Short mmCIF file of C-alpha atoms in Angstrom, two decimals:
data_model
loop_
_atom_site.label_atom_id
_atom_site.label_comp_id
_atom_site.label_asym_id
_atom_site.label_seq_id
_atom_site.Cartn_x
_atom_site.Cartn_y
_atom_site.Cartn_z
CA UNK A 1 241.81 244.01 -41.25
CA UNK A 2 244.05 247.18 -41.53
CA UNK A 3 246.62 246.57 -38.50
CA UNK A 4 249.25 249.00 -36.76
CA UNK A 5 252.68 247.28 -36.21
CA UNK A 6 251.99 247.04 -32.73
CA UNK A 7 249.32 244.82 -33.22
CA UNK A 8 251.22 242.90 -36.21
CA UNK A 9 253.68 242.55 -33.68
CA UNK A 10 251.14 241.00 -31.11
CA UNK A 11 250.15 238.68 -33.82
CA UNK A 12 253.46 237.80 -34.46
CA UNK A 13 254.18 236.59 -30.92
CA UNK A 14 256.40 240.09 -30.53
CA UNK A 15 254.87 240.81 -27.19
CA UNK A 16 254.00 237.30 -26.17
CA UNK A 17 252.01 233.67 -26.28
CA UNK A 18 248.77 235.73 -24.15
CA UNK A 19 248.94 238.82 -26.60
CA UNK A 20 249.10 236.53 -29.93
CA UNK A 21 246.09 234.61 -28.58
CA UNK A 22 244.18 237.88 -27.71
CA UNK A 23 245.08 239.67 -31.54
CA UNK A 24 244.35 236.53 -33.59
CA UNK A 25 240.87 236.26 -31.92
CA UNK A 26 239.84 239.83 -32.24
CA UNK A 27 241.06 239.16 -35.93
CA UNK A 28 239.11 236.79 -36.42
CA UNK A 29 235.92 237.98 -34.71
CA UNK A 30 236.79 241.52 -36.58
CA UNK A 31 236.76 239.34 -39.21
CA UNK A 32 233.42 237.32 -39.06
CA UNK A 33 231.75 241.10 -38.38
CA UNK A 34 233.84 243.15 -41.67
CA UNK A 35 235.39 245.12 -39.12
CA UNK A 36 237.90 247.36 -40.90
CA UNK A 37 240.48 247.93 -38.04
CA UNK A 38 240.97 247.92 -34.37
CA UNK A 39 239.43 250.94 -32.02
CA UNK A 40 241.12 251.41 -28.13
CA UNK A 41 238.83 251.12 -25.35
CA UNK A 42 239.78 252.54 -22.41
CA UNK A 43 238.63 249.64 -20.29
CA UNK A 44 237.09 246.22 -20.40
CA UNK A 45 234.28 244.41 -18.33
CA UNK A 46 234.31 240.62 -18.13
CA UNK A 47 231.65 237.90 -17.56
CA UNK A 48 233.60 234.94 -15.34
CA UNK A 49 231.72 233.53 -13.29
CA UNK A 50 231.98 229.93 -12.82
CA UNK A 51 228.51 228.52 -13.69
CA UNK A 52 229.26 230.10 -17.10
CA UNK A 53 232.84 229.45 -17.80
CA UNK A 54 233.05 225.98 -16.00
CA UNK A 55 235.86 223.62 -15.44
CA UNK A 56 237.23 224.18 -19.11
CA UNK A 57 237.13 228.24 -18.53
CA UNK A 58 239.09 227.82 -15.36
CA UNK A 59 241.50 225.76 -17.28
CA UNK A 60 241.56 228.31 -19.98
CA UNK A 61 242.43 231.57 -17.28
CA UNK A 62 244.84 229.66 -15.97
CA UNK A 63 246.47 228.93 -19.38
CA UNK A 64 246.12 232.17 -20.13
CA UNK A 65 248.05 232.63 -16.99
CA UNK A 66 250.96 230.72 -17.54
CA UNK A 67 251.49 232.12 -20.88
CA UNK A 68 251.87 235.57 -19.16
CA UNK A 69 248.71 237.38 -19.77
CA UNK A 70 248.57 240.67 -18.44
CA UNK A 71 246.08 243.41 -19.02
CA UNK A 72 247.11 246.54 -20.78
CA UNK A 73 244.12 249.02 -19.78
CA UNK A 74 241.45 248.26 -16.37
CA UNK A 75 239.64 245.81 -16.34
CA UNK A 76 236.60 244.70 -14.30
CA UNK A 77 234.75 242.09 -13.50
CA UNK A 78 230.78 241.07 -13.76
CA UNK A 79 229.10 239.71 -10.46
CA UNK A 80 230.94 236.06 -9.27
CA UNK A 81 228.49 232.77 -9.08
CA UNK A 82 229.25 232.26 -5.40
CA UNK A 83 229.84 234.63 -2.38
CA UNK A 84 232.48 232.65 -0.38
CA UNK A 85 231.13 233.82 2.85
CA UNK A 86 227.44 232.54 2.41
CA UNK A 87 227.63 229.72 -0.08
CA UNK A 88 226.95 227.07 2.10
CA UNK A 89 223.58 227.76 3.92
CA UNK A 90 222.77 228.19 -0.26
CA UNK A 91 223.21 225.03 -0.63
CA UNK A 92 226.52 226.11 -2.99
CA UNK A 93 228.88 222.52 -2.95
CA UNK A 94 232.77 222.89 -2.17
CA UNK A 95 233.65 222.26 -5.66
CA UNK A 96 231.43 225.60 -7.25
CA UNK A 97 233.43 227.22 -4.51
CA UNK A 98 237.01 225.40 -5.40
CA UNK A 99 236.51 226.83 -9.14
CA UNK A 100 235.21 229.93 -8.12
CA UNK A 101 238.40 230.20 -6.16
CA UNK A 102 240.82 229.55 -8.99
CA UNK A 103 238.90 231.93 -11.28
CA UNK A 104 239.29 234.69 -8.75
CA UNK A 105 243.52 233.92 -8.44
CA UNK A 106 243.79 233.69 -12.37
CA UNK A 107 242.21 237.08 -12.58
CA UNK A 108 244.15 238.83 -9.83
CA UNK A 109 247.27 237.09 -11.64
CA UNK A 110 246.79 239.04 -14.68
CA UNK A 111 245.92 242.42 -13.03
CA UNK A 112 242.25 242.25 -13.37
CA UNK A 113 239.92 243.96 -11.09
CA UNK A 114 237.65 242.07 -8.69
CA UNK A 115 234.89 244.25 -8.62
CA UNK A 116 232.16 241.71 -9.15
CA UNK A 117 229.34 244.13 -10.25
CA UNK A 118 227.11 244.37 -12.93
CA UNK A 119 226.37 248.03 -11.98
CA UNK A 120 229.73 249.47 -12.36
CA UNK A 121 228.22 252.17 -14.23
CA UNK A 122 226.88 253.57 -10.55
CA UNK A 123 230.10 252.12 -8.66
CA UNK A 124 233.02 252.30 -10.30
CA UNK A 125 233.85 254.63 -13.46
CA UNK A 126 231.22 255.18 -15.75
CA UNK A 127 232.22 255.07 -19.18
CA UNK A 128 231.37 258.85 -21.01
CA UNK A 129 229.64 259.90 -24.53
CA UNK A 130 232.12 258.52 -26.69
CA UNK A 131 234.29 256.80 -25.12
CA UNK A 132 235.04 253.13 -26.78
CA UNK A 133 234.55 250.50 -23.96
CA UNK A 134 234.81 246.31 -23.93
CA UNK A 135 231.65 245.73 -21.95
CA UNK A 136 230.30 242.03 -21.26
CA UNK A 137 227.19 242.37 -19.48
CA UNK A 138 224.08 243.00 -21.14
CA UNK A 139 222.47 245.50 -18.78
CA UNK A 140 226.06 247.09 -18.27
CA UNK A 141 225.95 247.54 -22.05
CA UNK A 142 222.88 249.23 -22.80
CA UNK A 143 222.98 251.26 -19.45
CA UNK A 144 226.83 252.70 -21.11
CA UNK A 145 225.75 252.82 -24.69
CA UNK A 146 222.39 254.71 -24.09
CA UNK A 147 222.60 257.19 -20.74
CA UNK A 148 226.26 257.18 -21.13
CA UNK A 149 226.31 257.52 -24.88
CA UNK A 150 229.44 255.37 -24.25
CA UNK A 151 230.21 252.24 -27.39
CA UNK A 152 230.33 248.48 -26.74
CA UNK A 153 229.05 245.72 -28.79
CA UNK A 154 227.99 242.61 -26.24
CA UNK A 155 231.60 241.46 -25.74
CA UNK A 156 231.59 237.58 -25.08
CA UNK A 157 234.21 236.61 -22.04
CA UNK A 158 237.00 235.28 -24.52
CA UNK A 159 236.75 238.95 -26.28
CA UNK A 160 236.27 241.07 -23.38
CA UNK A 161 239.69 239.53 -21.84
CA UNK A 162 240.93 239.89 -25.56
CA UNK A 163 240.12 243.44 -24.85
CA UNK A 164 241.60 243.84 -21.59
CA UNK A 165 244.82 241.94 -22.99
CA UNK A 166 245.38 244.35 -25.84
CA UNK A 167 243.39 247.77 -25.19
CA UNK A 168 241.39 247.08 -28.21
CA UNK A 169 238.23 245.51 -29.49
CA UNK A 170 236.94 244.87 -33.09
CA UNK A 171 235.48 248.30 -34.65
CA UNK A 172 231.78 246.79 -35.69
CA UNK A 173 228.42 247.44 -34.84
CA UNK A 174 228.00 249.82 -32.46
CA UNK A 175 231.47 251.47 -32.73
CA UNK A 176 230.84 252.60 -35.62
CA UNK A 177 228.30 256.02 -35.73
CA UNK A 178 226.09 254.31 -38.30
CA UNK A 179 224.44 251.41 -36.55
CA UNK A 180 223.59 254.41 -33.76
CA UNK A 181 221.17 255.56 -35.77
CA UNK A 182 217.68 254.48 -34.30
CA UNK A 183 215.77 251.72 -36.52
CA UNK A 184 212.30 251.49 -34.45
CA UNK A 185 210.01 254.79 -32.92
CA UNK A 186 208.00 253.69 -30.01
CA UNK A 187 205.35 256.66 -28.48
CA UNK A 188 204.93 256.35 -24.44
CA UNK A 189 201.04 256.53 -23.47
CA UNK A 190 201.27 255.15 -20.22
CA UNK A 191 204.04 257.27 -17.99
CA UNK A 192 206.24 254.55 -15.28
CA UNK A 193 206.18 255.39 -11.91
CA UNK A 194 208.40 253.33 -10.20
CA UNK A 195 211.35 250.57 -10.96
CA UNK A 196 209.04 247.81 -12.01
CA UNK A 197 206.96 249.96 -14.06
CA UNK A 198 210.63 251.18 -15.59
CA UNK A 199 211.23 247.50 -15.75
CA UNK A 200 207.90 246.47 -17.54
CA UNK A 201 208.39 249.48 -20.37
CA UNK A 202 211.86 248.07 -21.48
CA UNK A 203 211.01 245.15 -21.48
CA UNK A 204 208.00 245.58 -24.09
CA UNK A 205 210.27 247.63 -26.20
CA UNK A 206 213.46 245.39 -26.00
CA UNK A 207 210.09 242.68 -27.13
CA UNK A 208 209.13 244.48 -29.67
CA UNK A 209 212.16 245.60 -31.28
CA UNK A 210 213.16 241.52 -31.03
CA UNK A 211 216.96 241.99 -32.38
CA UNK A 212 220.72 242.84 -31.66
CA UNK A 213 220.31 245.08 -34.70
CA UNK A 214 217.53 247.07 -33.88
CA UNK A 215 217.88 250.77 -32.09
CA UNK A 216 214.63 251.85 -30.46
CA UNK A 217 214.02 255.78 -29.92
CA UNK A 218 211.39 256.36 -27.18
CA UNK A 219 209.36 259.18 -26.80
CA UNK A 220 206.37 260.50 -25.16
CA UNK A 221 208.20 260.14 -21.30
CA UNK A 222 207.00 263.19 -19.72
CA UNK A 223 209.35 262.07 -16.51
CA UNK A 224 213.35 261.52 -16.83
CA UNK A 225 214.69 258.52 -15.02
CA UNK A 226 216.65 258.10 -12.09
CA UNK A 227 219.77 255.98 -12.77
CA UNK A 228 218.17 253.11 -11.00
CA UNK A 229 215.18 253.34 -13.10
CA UNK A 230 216.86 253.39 -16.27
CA UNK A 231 219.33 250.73 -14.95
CA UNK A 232 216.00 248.60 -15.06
CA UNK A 233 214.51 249.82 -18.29
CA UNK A 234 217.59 248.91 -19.71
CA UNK A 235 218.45 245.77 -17.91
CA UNK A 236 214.85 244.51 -19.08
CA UNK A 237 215.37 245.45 -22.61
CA UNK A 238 218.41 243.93 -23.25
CA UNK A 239 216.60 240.80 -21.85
CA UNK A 240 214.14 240.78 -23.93
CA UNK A 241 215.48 241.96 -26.57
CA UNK A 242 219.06 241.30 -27.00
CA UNK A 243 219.31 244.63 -27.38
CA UNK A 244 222.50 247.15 -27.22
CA UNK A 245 221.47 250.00 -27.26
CA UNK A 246 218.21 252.51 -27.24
CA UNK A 247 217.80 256.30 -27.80
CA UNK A 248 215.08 258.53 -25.64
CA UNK A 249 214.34 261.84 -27.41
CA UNK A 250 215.38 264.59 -25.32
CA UNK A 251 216.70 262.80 -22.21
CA UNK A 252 219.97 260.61 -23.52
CA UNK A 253 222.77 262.28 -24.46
CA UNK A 254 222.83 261.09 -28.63
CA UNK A 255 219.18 262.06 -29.22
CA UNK A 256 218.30 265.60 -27.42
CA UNK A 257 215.53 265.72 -30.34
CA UNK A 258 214.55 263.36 -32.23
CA UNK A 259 215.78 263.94 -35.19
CA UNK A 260 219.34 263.57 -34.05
CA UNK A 261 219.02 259.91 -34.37
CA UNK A 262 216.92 259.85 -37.41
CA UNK A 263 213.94 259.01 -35.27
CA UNK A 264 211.50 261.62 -37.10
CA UNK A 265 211.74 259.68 -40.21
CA UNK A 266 210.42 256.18 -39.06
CA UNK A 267 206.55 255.46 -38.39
CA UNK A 268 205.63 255.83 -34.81
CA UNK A 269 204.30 253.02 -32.72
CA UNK A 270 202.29 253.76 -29.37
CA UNK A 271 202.62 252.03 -26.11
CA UNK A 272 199.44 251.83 -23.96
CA UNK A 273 198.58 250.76 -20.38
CA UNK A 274 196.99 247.52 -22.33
CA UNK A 275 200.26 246.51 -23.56
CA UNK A 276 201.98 246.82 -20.78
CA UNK A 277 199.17 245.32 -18.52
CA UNK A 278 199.14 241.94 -20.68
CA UNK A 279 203.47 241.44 -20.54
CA UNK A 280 202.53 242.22 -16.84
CA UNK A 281 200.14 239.39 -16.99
CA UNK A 282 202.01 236.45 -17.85
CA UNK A 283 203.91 237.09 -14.23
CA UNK A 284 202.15 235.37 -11.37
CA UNK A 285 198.51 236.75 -9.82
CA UNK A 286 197.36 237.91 -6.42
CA UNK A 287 197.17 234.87 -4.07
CA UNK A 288 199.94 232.58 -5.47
CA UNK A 289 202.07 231.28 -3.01
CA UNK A 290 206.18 231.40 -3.51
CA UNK A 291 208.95 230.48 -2.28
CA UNK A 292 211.90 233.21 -2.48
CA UNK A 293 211.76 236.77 -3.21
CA UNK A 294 214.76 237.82 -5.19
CA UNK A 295 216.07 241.35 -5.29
CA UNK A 296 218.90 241.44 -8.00
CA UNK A 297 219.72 241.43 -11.81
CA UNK A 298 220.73 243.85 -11.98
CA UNK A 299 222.51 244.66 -8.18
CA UNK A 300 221.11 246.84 -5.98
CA UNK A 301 222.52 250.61 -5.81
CA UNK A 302 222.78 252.09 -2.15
CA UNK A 303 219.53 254.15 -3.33
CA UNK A 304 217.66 250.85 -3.28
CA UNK A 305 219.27 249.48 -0.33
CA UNK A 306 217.76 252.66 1.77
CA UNK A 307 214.47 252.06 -0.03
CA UNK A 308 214.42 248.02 0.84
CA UNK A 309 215.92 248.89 4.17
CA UNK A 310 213.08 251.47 5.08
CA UNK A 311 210.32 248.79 3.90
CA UNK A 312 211.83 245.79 5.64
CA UNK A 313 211.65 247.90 9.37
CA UNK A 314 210.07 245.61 11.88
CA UNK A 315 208.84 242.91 9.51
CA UNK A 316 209.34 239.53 9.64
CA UNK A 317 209.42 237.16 6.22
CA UNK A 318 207.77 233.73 5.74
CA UNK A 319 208.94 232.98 2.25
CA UNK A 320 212.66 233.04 2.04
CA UNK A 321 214.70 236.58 0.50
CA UNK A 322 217.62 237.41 -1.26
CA UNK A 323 219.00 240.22 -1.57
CA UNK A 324 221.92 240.93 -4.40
CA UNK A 325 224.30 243.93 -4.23
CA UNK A 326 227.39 244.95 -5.29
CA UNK A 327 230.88 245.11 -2.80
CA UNK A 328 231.71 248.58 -3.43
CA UNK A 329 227.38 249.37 -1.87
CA UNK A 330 227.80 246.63 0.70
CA UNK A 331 230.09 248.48 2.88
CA UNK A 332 228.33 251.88 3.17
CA UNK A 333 225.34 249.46 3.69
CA UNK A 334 226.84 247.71 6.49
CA UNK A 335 228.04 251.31 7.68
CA UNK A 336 224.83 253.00 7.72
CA UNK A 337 222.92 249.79 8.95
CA UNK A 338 220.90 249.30 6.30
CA UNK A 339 222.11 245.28 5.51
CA UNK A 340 221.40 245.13 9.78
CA UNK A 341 217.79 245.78 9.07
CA UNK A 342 217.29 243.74 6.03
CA UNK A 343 218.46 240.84 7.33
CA UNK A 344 216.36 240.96 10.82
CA UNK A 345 213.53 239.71 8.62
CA UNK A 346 215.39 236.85 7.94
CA UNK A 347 216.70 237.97 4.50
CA UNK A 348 219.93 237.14 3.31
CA UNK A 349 222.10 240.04 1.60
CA UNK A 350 224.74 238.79 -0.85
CA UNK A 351 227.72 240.63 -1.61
CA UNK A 352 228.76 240.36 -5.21
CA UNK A 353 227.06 237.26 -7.24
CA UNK A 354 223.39 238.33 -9.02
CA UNK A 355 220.91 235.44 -8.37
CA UNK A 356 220.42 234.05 -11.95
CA UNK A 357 224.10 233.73 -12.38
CA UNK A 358 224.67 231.92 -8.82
CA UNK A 359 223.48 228.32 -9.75
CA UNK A 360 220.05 229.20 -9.49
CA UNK A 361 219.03 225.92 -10.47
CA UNK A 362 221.02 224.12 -7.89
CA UNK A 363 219.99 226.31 -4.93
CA UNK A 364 216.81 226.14 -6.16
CA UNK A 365 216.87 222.12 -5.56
CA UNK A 366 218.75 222.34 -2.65
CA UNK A 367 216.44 224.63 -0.98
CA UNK A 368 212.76 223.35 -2.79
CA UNK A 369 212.67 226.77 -4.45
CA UNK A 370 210.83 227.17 -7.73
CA UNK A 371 208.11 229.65 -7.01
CA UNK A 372 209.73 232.69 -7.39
CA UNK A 373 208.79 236.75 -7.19
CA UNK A 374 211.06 239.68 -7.79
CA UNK A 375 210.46 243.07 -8.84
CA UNK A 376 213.00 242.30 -11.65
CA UNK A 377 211.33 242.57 -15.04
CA UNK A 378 215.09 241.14 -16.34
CA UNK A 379 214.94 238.22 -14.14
CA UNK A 380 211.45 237.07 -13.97
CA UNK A 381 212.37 236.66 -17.98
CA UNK A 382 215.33 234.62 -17.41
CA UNK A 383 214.97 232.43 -14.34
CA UNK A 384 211.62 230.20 -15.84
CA UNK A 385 214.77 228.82 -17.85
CA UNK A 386 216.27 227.28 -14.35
CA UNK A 387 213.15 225.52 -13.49
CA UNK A 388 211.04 228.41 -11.76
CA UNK A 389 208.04 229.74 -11.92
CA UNK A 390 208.50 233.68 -11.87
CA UNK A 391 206.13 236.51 -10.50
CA UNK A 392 206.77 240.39 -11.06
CA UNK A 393 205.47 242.86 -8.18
CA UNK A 394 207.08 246.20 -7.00
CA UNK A 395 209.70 246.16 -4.50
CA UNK A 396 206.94 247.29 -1.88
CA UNK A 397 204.83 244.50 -3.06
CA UNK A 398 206.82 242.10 -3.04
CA UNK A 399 208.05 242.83 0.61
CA UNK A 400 204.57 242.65 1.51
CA UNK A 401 204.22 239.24 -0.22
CA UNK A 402 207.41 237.81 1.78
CA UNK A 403 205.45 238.89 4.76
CA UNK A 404 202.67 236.99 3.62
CA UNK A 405 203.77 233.71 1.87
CA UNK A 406 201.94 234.76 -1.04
CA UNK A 407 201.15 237.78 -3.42
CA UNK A 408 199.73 240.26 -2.02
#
């Protein structure tokens, strides 16, 4: 890789043991991917929460720590595993919140944000049409590379702290204007009307385009999205998919028409009301009893707090809730009573964790969850993988089904 003497002398050990760790990794990730050079990014986004990084990633921050690791541009972090305040009634143990603890202290150490939020493209700053950002995420990466028409490759923890150490990632993939360009063409003939339905359609595509690789270009949507519904779309795509990044004609910024990303070249495939009916289908049925309704993955805006709020009024839950937002929403939440009225159903609102990411399989045991319903396309494809059985309603539907005990 073609290097500036700044970051020769990061490799060197010039600037210090932190910095020579960060270079030499994005080197050698550069490396793996035929990356030419280095690009800046003008801020990074880490995944650290403790179910992921474990014992051995706390030992590693606070290396990194003691070494002297400071971050050169601002840097943010994804939603935590535990909320502090709650994690007992959860079922959480003192030691998830003991490493939780020292993750949070090695971050602060070297200068990192706390934000906690994996919808920092609503809360924080969003990242604009080309800017070069060091995203971790998955949802926060497709959400900045497609409405944004920002550029981040899914940056692993070790290389979005890399990032945040040295104000640079690895120029590959979707860095570079070539791998924009969109791959698949998928035609809309069913229109989404609400966040599930948002949900449902990314997650077919993100299906159906089935790689890291692949760029789908959607048209045919005779409605443009809300931020929170394309924060779903997007969120469900990437699940499904493992994908980065997707293009729709004459809404996001990189393809007003489609030819802009090359999309009028490729053969068009069609999306009906069948297709999305049967991925619908494999998610629970009418009458099925569960256990905990989950709103999160991704966190909830202050948009859907006012929506949740307003359906929650003077009802009362038998199954149990959770609720998942961010800590820059949970105060104006608190402030305009909205986490008040939630929670006199019996709901419980978390402030910055996402439930997949929270040791859902342990709270699941501790609490005899496993039948679960959310109106989280993302999550209902993720959790069966901590021992649950997942549903998929609307939010209304599923607050009726909390109600109830069962689907409604």
């Amino acid at each position: 890789m073609k290097l500036t003497d700044e970051e020769k002398a990061m490799l060197a050990g010039e600037m210090g043991a932190a910095k020579q760790w960060a270079l030499d990794h994005q080197v050698k990730v550069g490396g793996m991917f035929d990356a030419a050079d280095l690009v800046p990014v003008s801020q990074a986004h880490m995944m650290a929460d403790p179910e992921s990084l474990g014992e051995a990633g706390g030992d590693f921050l606070e290396d990194m720590v003691a070494k002297g690791a400071r971050v050169a541009i601002p840097m943010i972090t994804d939603p935590r595993g535990v909320d502090l305040n709650h994690y007992r009634p959860l079922g959480q143990s003192e030691e998830m919140a003991t490493l939780e603890r020292r993750m949070i202290a090695a971050c602060e150490k070297m200068g990192i944000l706390m934000t906690n939020t994996c919808v920092n493209y609503q809360t924080i700053m969003p990242p604009v049409l080309g800017d070069h950002v060091a995203f971790g995420d998955t949802g926060v990466v497709i959400y900045s590379n497609s409405i944004c028409g920002a550029r981040s490759n899914f940056e692993g923890g070790p290389s979005a702290l890399a990032a945040g150490l040295t104000g640079r990632t690895p120029r590959y993939g979707l860095h570079l204007d070539g791998n924009r360009q969109a791959t698949r063409r998928f035609v809309v003939r069913e229109q989404p009307k609400e966040l599930t339905d948002w949900g449902v359609l990314g997650a077919l595509v993100g299906k159906l385009a089935g790689s890291y690789w692949a760029v789908p270009v959607i048209e045919g949507l005779e409605v443009v999205p809300t931020s929170d519904e394309a924060k779903h779309m997007g969120a469900a795509m990437a699940s499904f998919g493992s994908t980065p990044l997707f293009h729709m004609a004459g809404i996001t910024p990189e393809a007003q028409t489609l030819a802009d990303v090359g999309g009028d070249k490729l053969p068009a495939e069609e999306i009906t009301k069948a297709d999305l009916d049967a991925l619908r289908a494999g998610f629970g049925g009418k009458g099925d009893k569960i256990d905990v309704v989950v709103f999160a993955a991704p966190q909830l805006s202050i948009v859907e707090m006012q929506d949740l709020a307003t359906l929650c009024a003077g009802k009362t839950f038998k199954s149990a809730v959770i609720v998942c937002t961010s800590p820059q929403v949970y105060p104006d939440a608190t402030r305009m009573g909205l986490i008040d009225t939630i929670e006199s159903t019996g709901a419980k609102v978390l402030e910055g964790t996402c439930f997949y990411n929270q040791y859902a399989r342990e709270i699941g045991e501790a609490n005899g969850w496993t039948r679960l319903l959310s109106n989280s396309a993302k999550i209902v494809n993720i959790i069966s993988g901590y021992g649950y059985t997942p549903a998929l309603a609307s939010m209304e539907k599923c607050v009726a089904s909390a109600v109830a005990g069962e689907i409604v």
